[in-house]
PDB file of C-alpha atoms in Angstrom:
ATOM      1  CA  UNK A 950      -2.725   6.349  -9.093  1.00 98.00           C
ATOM      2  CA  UNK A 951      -3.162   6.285  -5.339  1.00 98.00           C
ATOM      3  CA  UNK A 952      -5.313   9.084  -3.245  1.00 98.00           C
ATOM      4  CA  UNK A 953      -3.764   9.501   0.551  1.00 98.00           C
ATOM      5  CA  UNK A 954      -6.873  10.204   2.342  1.00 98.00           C
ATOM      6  CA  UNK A 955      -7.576  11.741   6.145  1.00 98.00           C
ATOM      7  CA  UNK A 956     -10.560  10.474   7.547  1.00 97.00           C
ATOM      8  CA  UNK A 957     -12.016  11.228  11.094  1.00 93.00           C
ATOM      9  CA  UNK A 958     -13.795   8.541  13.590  1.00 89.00           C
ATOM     10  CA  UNK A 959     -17.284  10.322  12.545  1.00 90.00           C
ATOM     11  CA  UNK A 960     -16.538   9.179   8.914  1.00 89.00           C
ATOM     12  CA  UNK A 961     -15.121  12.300   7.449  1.00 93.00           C
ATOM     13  CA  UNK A 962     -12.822  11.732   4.669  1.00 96.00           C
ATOM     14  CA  UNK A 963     -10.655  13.717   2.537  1.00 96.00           C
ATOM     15  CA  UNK A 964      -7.863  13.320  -0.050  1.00 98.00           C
ATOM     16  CA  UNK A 965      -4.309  15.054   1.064  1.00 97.00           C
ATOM     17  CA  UNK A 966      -2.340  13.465  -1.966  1.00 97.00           C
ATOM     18  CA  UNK A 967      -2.015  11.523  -4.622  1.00 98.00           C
ATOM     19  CA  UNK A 968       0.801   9.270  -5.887  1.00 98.00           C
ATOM     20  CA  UNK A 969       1.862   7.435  -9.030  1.00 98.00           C
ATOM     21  CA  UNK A 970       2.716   4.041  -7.398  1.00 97.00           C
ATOM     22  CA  UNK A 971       0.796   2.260  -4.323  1.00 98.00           C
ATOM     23  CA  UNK A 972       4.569   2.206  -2.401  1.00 98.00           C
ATOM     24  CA  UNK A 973       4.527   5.797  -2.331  1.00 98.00           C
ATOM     25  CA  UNK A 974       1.371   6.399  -1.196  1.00 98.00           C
ATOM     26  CA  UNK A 975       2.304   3.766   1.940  1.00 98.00           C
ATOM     27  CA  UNK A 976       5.342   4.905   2.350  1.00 98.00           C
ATOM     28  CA  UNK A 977       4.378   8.144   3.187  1.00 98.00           C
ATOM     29  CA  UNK A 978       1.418   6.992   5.510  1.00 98.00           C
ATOM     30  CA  UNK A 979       4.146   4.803   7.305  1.00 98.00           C
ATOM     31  CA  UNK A 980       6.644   8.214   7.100  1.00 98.00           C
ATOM     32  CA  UNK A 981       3.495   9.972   9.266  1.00 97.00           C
ATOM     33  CA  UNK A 982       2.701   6.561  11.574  1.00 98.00           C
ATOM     34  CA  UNK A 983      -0.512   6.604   9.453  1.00 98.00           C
ATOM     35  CA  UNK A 984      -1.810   9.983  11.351  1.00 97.00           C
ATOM     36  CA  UNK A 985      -1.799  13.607  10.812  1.00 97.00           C
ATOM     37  CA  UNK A 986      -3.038  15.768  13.497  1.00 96.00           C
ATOM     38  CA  UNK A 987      -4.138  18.982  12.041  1.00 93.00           C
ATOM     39  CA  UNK A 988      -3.373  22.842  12.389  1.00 94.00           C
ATOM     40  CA  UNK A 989      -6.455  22.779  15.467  1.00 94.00           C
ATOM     41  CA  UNK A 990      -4.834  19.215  16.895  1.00 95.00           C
ATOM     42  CA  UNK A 991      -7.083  17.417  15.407  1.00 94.00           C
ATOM     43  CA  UNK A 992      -6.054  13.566  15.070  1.00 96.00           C
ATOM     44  CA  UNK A 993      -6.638  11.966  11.607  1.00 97.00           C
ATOM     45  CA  UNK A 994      -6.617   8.736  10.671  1.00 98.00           C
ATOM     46  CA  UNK A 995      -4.354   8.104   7.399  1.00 98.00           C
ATOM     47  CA  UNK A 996      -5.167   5.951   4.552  1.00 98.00           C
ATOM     48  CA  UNK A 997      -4.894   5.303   0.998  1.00 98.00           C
ATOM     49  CA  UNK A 998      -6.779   3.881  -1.962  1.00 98.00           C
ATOM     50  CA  UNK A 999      -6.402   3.131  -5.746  1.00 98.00           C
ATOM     51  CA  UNK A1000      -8.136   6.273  -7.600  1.00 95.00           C
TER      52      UNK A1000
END
């Protein structure tokens, strides 16, 4: 399984999703252009990692 992650310049990191296969779990970081800015605009950094 795969963990997408969040994780801010200051080194905060937290898991958004998880996926079966490692495709899917790129796939939907290229889907987002590997960011997510948040509900306060907040720009993340999107990544992902065997779990």
């Amino acid at each position: 399984m795969y963990g997408v992650y969040k994780k801010s310049p200051g080194g905060v990191k937290e898991y958004i999703r998880v996926f079966e296969n490692e495709i899917d779990a790129a796939d939907f970081c290229d889907q987002h252009g590997w960011e997510l800015r948040d509900e306060n605009g907040f720009l993340w950094e999107l990544d992902y990692q065997e779990v």
